[in-house]
Amino acid sequence: MTDLSAPIKPTAMTMDAHSPGLALRSLVIGLTAFLTVVDLFATQAILPSLTRHYGVTPAAMSLAVNASTFGMAVAGLVVGFLSPHIDRRTGILLSLTLLAIPTSLLATAPNLAVFTGLRVAQGLCMASAFALTLAHLGEQCSAIESGGAFAAYITGNVASNLVGRLVSAAIADSLGLAWNFYFFAALNLAGAALVYFTIARVQPTRATAPAASALAATIAQWRDSRLRAAYVIGFCILFAFIGTFTFVNFVLVRSPLSLGMMDLGFVYFVFLPSVVTTLLAGKVASRLGTRPTIWGSLAIAGIGLPLMLAPYLGAVLAGMVLVGIGTFSAQAAATGFVGQAAAENRGIASGTYLACYFCGGLIGTAVLGRLFDAYGWHACVAGVGLALAIAALLTLALKR
């Protein structure tokens, strides 16, 4: 197995992008990301079934499912503050092992309140692993190599959206809702095993911020207009993504599209192009710059929005493809920018970015859920478009 902790030597920067070593490293980084966040969006594929099971409104069930983003926002901040004192390997390993507990308990959640609490607990564990891995990559990768490493990690995130949703729909349809959660608990443990064998113990970077100055470091980063803009861009990206891929499920199962549960799972092959384009986002950002990359990505997502308002499945699927490509590519570019713009205290910067990012998902669910229930899908899409426009405006501040 490749060691993700191995520092990138200067000579490695000249290696062919297709060399086996770099390919294996990217594969392991992506697989780690996949197993870390596969629970986050997989449950969205069974939203209509969960809504019927608990007898609640689409907005209420969507908020419960996406309550994991609240846990992720809290964990992002906490881990960011404590980052200088946390051994990366131990923290990631413990987070993924503990994640299996609330995941398996979801199978027997008796009511919506318990379900929501367990999703929050999942979020706490997922974000802890996510933030520590990002901090680890930022510390162990060179400036040139980091773009590809972060892109590989976000690509694993994209793949988890595709495979997680597809598998979730298939298992729920054939074996029932309970077995769906047991299966994903097993994947959590597989992620812990992967980390055990691929990440060596590395001392966290401590030179720049003692624990007492963590708050001061956070305040200083918020005063940096570049980082502040990147944090809000992350908020807007997940706000838009959640708004699109949560509530489109209800559009797909209603007339005139009227898809069944298994068909709904296959719909999420729309994420397949994003797996390729997100992996390239780091290279594009390195060549063209962060701002053109994010602007182009947001424009692609914006083009997809009106397509999803059409009453034809082909047009809706095309719109979903474009929104997926655009939001994931923008996220990869923004994440890489934070890792480089925060020359000091990268663990704190990564945690703050993730907290803002996941807050965007939680608030997006609440706000757009109300719009969806009260005014319908068109109002929800309009809210997504506004979030993309705000992110595009803020991208002006992302200067190296």
CSV table of C-alpha atoms in Angstrom, one decimal, residues 74-358:
chain,number,residue,atom,x,y,z
A,74,VAL,CA,-19.5,21.8,14.5
A,75,ALA,CA,-16.8,19.1,14.1
A,76,GLY,CA,-15.0,21.2,11.5
A,77,LEU,CA,-14.6,24.1,13.9
A,78,VAL,CA,-13.6,21.9,16.9
A,79,VAL,CA,-11.1,19.9,14.9
A,80,GLY,CA,-9.7,23.1,13.4
A,81,PHE,CA,-9.0,24.5,16.9
A,82,LEU,CA,-7.5,21.3,18.2
A,83,SER,CA,-5.7,20.4,15.1
A,84,PRO,CA,-2.2,21.3,16.3
A,85,HIS,CA,-2.6,18.7,19.1
A,86,ILE,CA,-4.2,15.8,17.1
A,87,ASP,CA,-2.2,13.0,15.6
A,88,ARG,CA,-3.6,12.8,12.1
A,89,ARG,CA,-3.6,9.0,11.7
A,90,THR,CA,-5.1,8.3,15.2
A,91,GLY,CA,-7.8,11.0,14.7
A,92,ILE,CA,-8.9,9.8,11.3
A,93,LEU,CA,-8.8,6.1,12.3
A,94,LEU,CA,-10.9,6.8,15.5
A,95,SER,CA,-13.4,9.0,13.6
A,96,LEU,CA,-14.1,6.3,11.0
A,97,THR,CA,-14.4,3.5,13.5
A,98,LEU,CA,-16.9,5.5,15.7
A,99,LEU,CA,-18.8,6.5,12.5
A,100,ALA,CA,-20.0,2.9,12.2
A,101,ILE,CA,-22.0,3.1,15.4
A,102,PRO,CA,-24.6,5.8,14.5
A,103,THR,CA,-24.7,4.4,11.0
A,104,SER,CA,-25.9,1.0,12.2
A,105,LEU,CA,-28.3,2.5,14.8
A,106,LEU,CA,-30.1,4.3,12.0
A,107,ALA,CA,-31.5,1.0,11.0
A,108,THR,CA,-33.7,0.9,14.1
A,109,ALA,CA,-34.4,4.6,14.7
A,110,PRO,CA,-37.9,4.7,16.1
A,111,ASN,CA,-38.8,8.2,15.1
A,112,LEU,CA,-37.7,11.3,13.3
A,113,ALA,CA,-36.1,12.9,16.3
A,114,VAL,CA,-33.8,9.9,17.0
A,115,PHE,CA,-33.0,9.6,13.2
A,116,THR,CA,-32.0,13.3,13.2
A,117,GLY,CA,-29.8,12.9,16.2
A,118,LEU,CA,-28.0,9.9,14.7
A,119,ARG,CA,-27.4,11.9,11.5
A,120,VAL,CA,-25.8,14.7,13.5
A,121,ALA,CA,-23.6,12.1,15.2
A,122,GLN,CA,-22.6,10.8,11.8
A,123,GLY,CA,-21.7,14.3,10.7
A,124,LEU,CA,-19.4,14.8,13.7
A,125,CYS,CA,-17.5,11.7,12.9
A,126,MET,CA,-17.3,12.3,9.1
A,127,ALA,CA,-16.2,15.9,9.4
A,128,SER,CA,-13.5,15.0,11.9
A,129,ALA,CA,-12.0,12.5,9.5
A,130,PHE,CA,-12.5,14.9,6.6
A,131,ALA,CA,-10.9,17.9,8.2
A,132,LEU,CA,-7.9,15.9,9.5
A,133,THR,CA,-7.3,14.3,6.1
A,134,LEU,CA,-7.3,17.7,4.4
A,135,ALA,CA,-4.9,19.1,7.0
A,136,HIS,CA,-2.7,16.1,6.6
A,137,LEU,CA,-2.6,16.6,2.8
A,138,GLY,CA,-1.9,20.3,3.1
A,139,GLU,CA,1.0,19.6,5.5
A,140,GLN,CA,2.5,16.7,3.6
A,141,CYS,CA,2.1,17.8,0.0
A,142,SER,CA,4.2,20.4,-1.8
A,143,ALA,CA,2.5,23.5,-3.3
A,144,ILE,CA,2.7,22.0,-6.8
A,145,GLU,CA,1.5,18.6,-5.8
A,146,SER,CA,-1.3,19.7,-3.5
A,147,GLY,CA,-3.7,20.7,-6.3
A,148,GLY,CA,-3.7,17.1,-7.6
A,149,ALA,CA,-4.0,15.7,-4.1
A,150,PHE,CA,-7.0,17.9,-3.1
A,151,ALA,CA,-8.6,17.2,-6.5
A,152,ALA,CA,-8.2,13.4,-5.9
A,153,TYR,CA,-9.8,13.7,-2.5
A,154,ILE,CA,-12.7,15.7,-3.8
A,155,THR,CA,-13.0,13.2,-6.7
A,156,GLY,CA,-13.5,10.5,-4.1
A,157,ASN,CA,-16.2,12.6,-2.6
A,158,VAL,CA,-17.9,12.8,-6.0
A,159,ALA,CA,-17.6,9.0,-6.4
A,160,SER,CA,-19.3,8.6,-3.1
A,161,ASN,CA,-22.2,10.6,-4.3
A,162,LEU,CA,-22.6,8.3,-7.3
A,163,VAL,CA,-21.9,4.9,-5.9
A,164,GLY,CA,-23.4,5.6,-2.5
A,165,ARG,CA,-26.8,6.8,-3.9
A,166,LEU,CA,-26.9,3.9,-6.4
A,167,VAL,CA,-26.1,1.2,-3.8
A,168,SER,CA,-28.4,2.8,-1.2
A,169,ALA,CA,-31.3,2.7,-3.6
A,170,ALA,CA,-30.6,-0.8,-4.7
A,171,ILE,CA,-30.3,-2.2,-1.2
A,172,ALA,CA,-33.3,-0.4,0.2
A,173,ASP,CA,-35.4,-1.6,-2.8
A,174,SER,CA,-34.3,-5.2,-2.5
A,175,LEU,CA,-33.6,-5.8,1.2
A,176,GLY,CA,-35.3,-2.9,3.0
A,177,LEU,CA,-34.2,0.3,4.7
A,178,ALA,CA,-32.5,-1.4,7.7
A,179,TRP,CA,-30.0,-3.4,5.6
A,180,ASN,CA,-29.1,-0.2,3.8
A,181,PHE,CA,-27.7,1.3,7.0
A,182,TYR,CA,-26.0,-1.9,8.1
A,183,PHE,CA,-24.1,-2.1,4.7
A,184,PHE,CA,-22.9,1.5,5.1
A,185,ALA,CA,-21.7,0.8,8.6
A,186,ALA,CA,-19.5,-2.0,7.1
A,187,LEU,CA,-18.1,0.6,4.7
A,188,ASN,CA,-17.2,2.9,7.5
A,189,LEU,CA,-15.1,0.1,9.1
A,190,ALA,CA,-13.5,-0.6,5.7
A,191,GLY,CA,-12.4,3.1,5.6
A,192,ALA,CA,-10.8,2.7,9.1
A,193,ALA,CA,-8.9,-0.3,7.8
A,194,LEU,CA,-7.7,1.5,4.8
A,195,VAL,CA,-6.4,4.4,6.9
A,196,TYR,CA,-4.7,1.9,9.3
A,197,PHE,CA,-2.7,0.5,6.4
A,198,THR,CA,-1.9,3.6,4.3
A,199,ILE,CA,-1.3,6.5,6.7
A,200,ALA,CA,1.8,6.5,8.8
A,201,ARG,CA,2.0,8.4,12.1
A,202,VAL,CA,3.2,11.9,11.5
A,203,GLN,CA,3.5,14.7,14.1
A,204,PRO,CA,1.1,17.6,13.3
A,205,THR,CA,2.5,20.9,12.4
A,206,ARG,CA,2.9,22.9,15.6
A,207,ALA,CA,5.3,25.7,14.8
A,208,THR,CA,2.9,28.4,13.9
A,209,ALA,CA,0.1,28.4,16.5
A,210,PRO,CA,0.1,27.2,20.1
A,211,ALA,CA,-3.3,26.1,21.5
A,212,ALA,CA,-3.8,29.4,23.3
A,213,SER,CA,-3.6,31.3,20.0
A,214,ALA,CA,-6.1,29.2,18.1
A,215,LEU,CA,-8.8,31.7,18.5
A,216,ALA,CA,-6.5,34.5,17.5
A,217,ALA,CA,-5.4,32.5,14.4
A,218,THR,CA,-9.0,32.0,13.4
A,219,ILE,CA,-9.8,35.7,13.8
A,220,ALA,CA,-6.7,36.6,11.7
A,221,GLN,CA,-7.8,34.2,9.0
A,222,TRP,CA,-11.3,35.7,8.9
A,223,ARG,CA,-9.7,39.2,8.5
A,224,ASP,CA,-7.9,37.9,5.3
A,225,SER,CA,-10.3,38.9,2.6
A,226,ARG,CA,-9.2,36.0,0.4
A,227,LEU,CA,-9.9,33.3,3.0
A,228,ARG,CA,-13.1,35.0,4.1
A,229,ALA,CA,-14.3,34.9,0.5
A,230,ALA,CA,-13.3,31.3,0.1
A,231,TYR,CA,-15.2,30.3,3.2
A,232,VAL,CA,-18.4,32.0,2.0
A,233,ILE,CA,-17.9,30.5,-1.5
A,234,GLY,CA,-17.8,27.0,0.1
A,235,PHE,CA,-21.1,27.9,2.0
A,236,CYS,CA,-22.7,28.8,-1.3
A,237,ILE,CA,-21.5,25.7,-3.2
A,238,LEU,CA,-23.0,23.2,-0.8
A,239,PHE,CA,-26.1,25.4,-0.4
A,240,ALA,CA,-26.6,25.1,-4.2
A,241,PHE,CA,-25.7,21.4,-4.3
A,242,ILE,CA,-28.0,20.4,-1.4
A,243,GLY,CA,-30.8,22.4,-2.9
A,244,THR,CA,-30.5,20.7,-6.2
A,245,PHE,CA,-29.9,17.1,-5.3
A,246,THR,CA,-32.1,16.8,-2.3
A,247,PHE,CA,-35.4,18.2,-3.7
A,248,VAL,CA,-34.9,16.9,-7.3
A,249,ASN,CA,-35.6,13.5,-5.8
A,250,PHE,CA,-39.2,14.5,-5.2
A,251,VAL,CA,-39.5,15.9,-8.7
A,252,LEU,CA,-38.3,12.7,-10.2
A,253,VAL,CA,-40.8,10.5,-8.4
A,254,ARG,CA,-43.8,12.7,-9.1
A,255,SER,CA,-45.7,13.1,-12.4
A,256,PRO,CA,-44.8,13.5,-15.2
A,257,LEU,CA,-41.5,11.8,-14.6
A,258,SER,CA,-42.8,9.2,-12.1
A,259,LEU,CA,-39.6,7.2,-11.5
A,260,GLY,CA,-39.5,4.1,-9.3
A,261,MET,CA,-37.0,3.6,-6.4
A,262,MET,CA,-34.5,1.6,-8.5
A,263,ASP,CA,-34.8,3.9,-11.4
A,264,LEU,CA,-34.1,6.8,-9.0
A,265,GLY,CA,-30.9,5.1,-8.0
A,266,PHE,CA,-29.7,4.8,-11.6
A,267,VAL,CA,-30.4,8.5,-12.1
A,268,TYR,CA,-27.3,9.2,-10.1
A,269,PHE,CA,-25.0,8.0,-12.8
A,270,VAL,CA,-25.3,11.7,-13.6
A,271,PHE,CA,-22.3,12.1,-11.2
A,272,LEU,CA,-20.1,9.9,-13.4
A,273,PRO,CA,-18.8,12.8,-15.6
A,274,SER,CA,-18.0,14.7,-12.4
A,275,VAL,CA,-15.6,12.0,-11.3
A,276,VAL,CA,-13.4,12.8,-14.3
A,277,THR,CA,-13.9,16.6,-14.4
A,278,THR,CA,-13.2,17.1,-10.7
A,279,LEU,CA,-10.0,15.1,-11.0
A,280,LEU,CA,-8.9,17.6,-13.7
A,281,ALA,CA,-9.9,20.6,-11.7
A,282,GLY,CA,-6.6,20.8,-9.8
A,283,LYS,CA,-4.7,20.9,-13.1
A,284,VAL,CA,-7.0,23.5,-14.6
A,285,ALA,CA,-6.6,25.7,-11.5
A,286,SER,CA,-2.8,25.4,-11.7
A,287,ARG,CA,-2.7,26.5,-15.3
A,288,LEU,CA,-5.5,29.0,-15.5
A,289,GLY,CA,-5.7,30.2,-11.9
A,290,THR,CA,-8.3,29.7,-9.2
A,291,ARG,CA,-10.7,32.5,-10.2
A,292,PRO,CA,-11.2,31.4,-13.9
A,293,THR,CA,-11.6,27.8,-12.8
A,294,ILE,CA,-14.3,28.7,-10.2
A,295,TRP,CA,-16.1,31.1,-12.6
A,296,GLY,CA,-16.2,28.5,-15.3
A,297,SER,CA,-17.4,25.8,-13.0
A,298,LEU,CA,-20.2,28.0,-11.6
A,299,ALA,CA,-21.2,29.0,-15.1
A,300,ILE,CA,-21.5,25.3,-16.1
A,301,ALA,CA,-23.7,24.7,-13.0
A,302,GLY,CA,-25.8,27.8,-13.8
A,303,ILE,CA,-26.5,26.5,-17.4
A,304,GLY,CA,-27.9,23.3,-15.9
A,305,LEU,CA,-30.5,25.0,-13.7
A,306,PRO,CA,-33.1,25.9,-16.4
A,307,LEU,CA,-32.8,22.4,-17.9
A,308,MET,CA,-34.1,20.9,-14.6
A,309,LEU,CA,-37.3,22.8,-14.9
A,310,ALA,CA,-38.3,21.0,-18.1
A,311,PRO,CA,-40.9,18.2,-17.9
A,312,TYR,CA,-38.7,15.8,-19.8
A,313,LEU,CA,-36.4,13.3,-18.1
A,314,GLY,CA,-33.5,13.8,-20.6
A,315,ALA,CA,-33.4,17.6,-19.9
A,316,VAL,CA,-33.6,17.1,-16.1
A,317,LEU,CA,-30.7,14.6,-16.2
A,318,ALA,CA,-28.6,16.9,-18.4
A,319,GLY,CA,-29.2,19.7,-15.9
A,320,MET,CA,-28.1,17.4,-13.0
A,321,VAL,CA,-25.0,16.5,-14.9
A,322,LEU,CA,-24.0,20.1,-15.4
A,323,VAL,CA,-24.8,21.1,-11.8
A,324,GLY,CA,-22.7,18.2,-10.5
A,325,ILE,CA,-19.8,19.0,-12.7
A,326,GLY,CA,-19.9,22.7,-11.9
A,327,THR,CA,-20.3,22.5,-8.1
A,328,PHE,CA,-17.7,19.7,-7.5
A,329,SER,CA,-15.1,21.4,-9.7
A,330,ALA,CA,-15.7,24.7,-7.9
A,331,GLN,CA,-15.4,22.9,-4.6
A,332,ALA,CA,-12.1,21.3,-5.6
A,333,ALA,CA,-10.6,24.7,-6.7
A,334,ALA,CA,-11.8,26.5,-3.6
A,335,THR,CA,-10.5,23.8,-1.2
A,336,GLY,CA,-7.1,23.8,-2.9
A,337,PHE,CA,-7.0,27.6,-2.7
A,338,VAL,CA,-7.7,27.6,1.1
A,339,GLY,CA,-4.8,25.1,1.6
A,340,GLN,CA,-2.4,27.4,-0.2
A,341,ALA,CA,-3.7,30.8,0.9
A,342,ALA,CA,-3.4,29.8,4.6
A,343,ALA,CA,0.4,29.7,4.8
A,344,GLU,CA,0.1,29.1,8.5
A,345,ASN,CA,-2.4,27.2,10.6
A,346,ARG,CA,-3.7,25.1,7.7
A,347,GLY,CA,-5.6,22.8,10.1
A,348,ILE,CA,-7.6,25.7,11.5
A,349,ALA,CA,-8.2,27.1,8.0
A,350,SER,CA,-9.4,23.7,6.7
A,351,GLY,CA,-11.7,23.3,9.7
A,352,THR,CA,-13.2,26.7,9.3
A,353,TYR,CA,-13.7,26.2,5.5
A,354,LEU,CA,-15.5,22.9,6.2
A,355,ALA,CA,-17.6,24.4,8.9
A,356,CYS,CA,-18.8,27.1,6.5
A,357,TYR,CA,-19.2,24.6,3.7
A,358,PHE,CA,-21.4,22.3,5.8
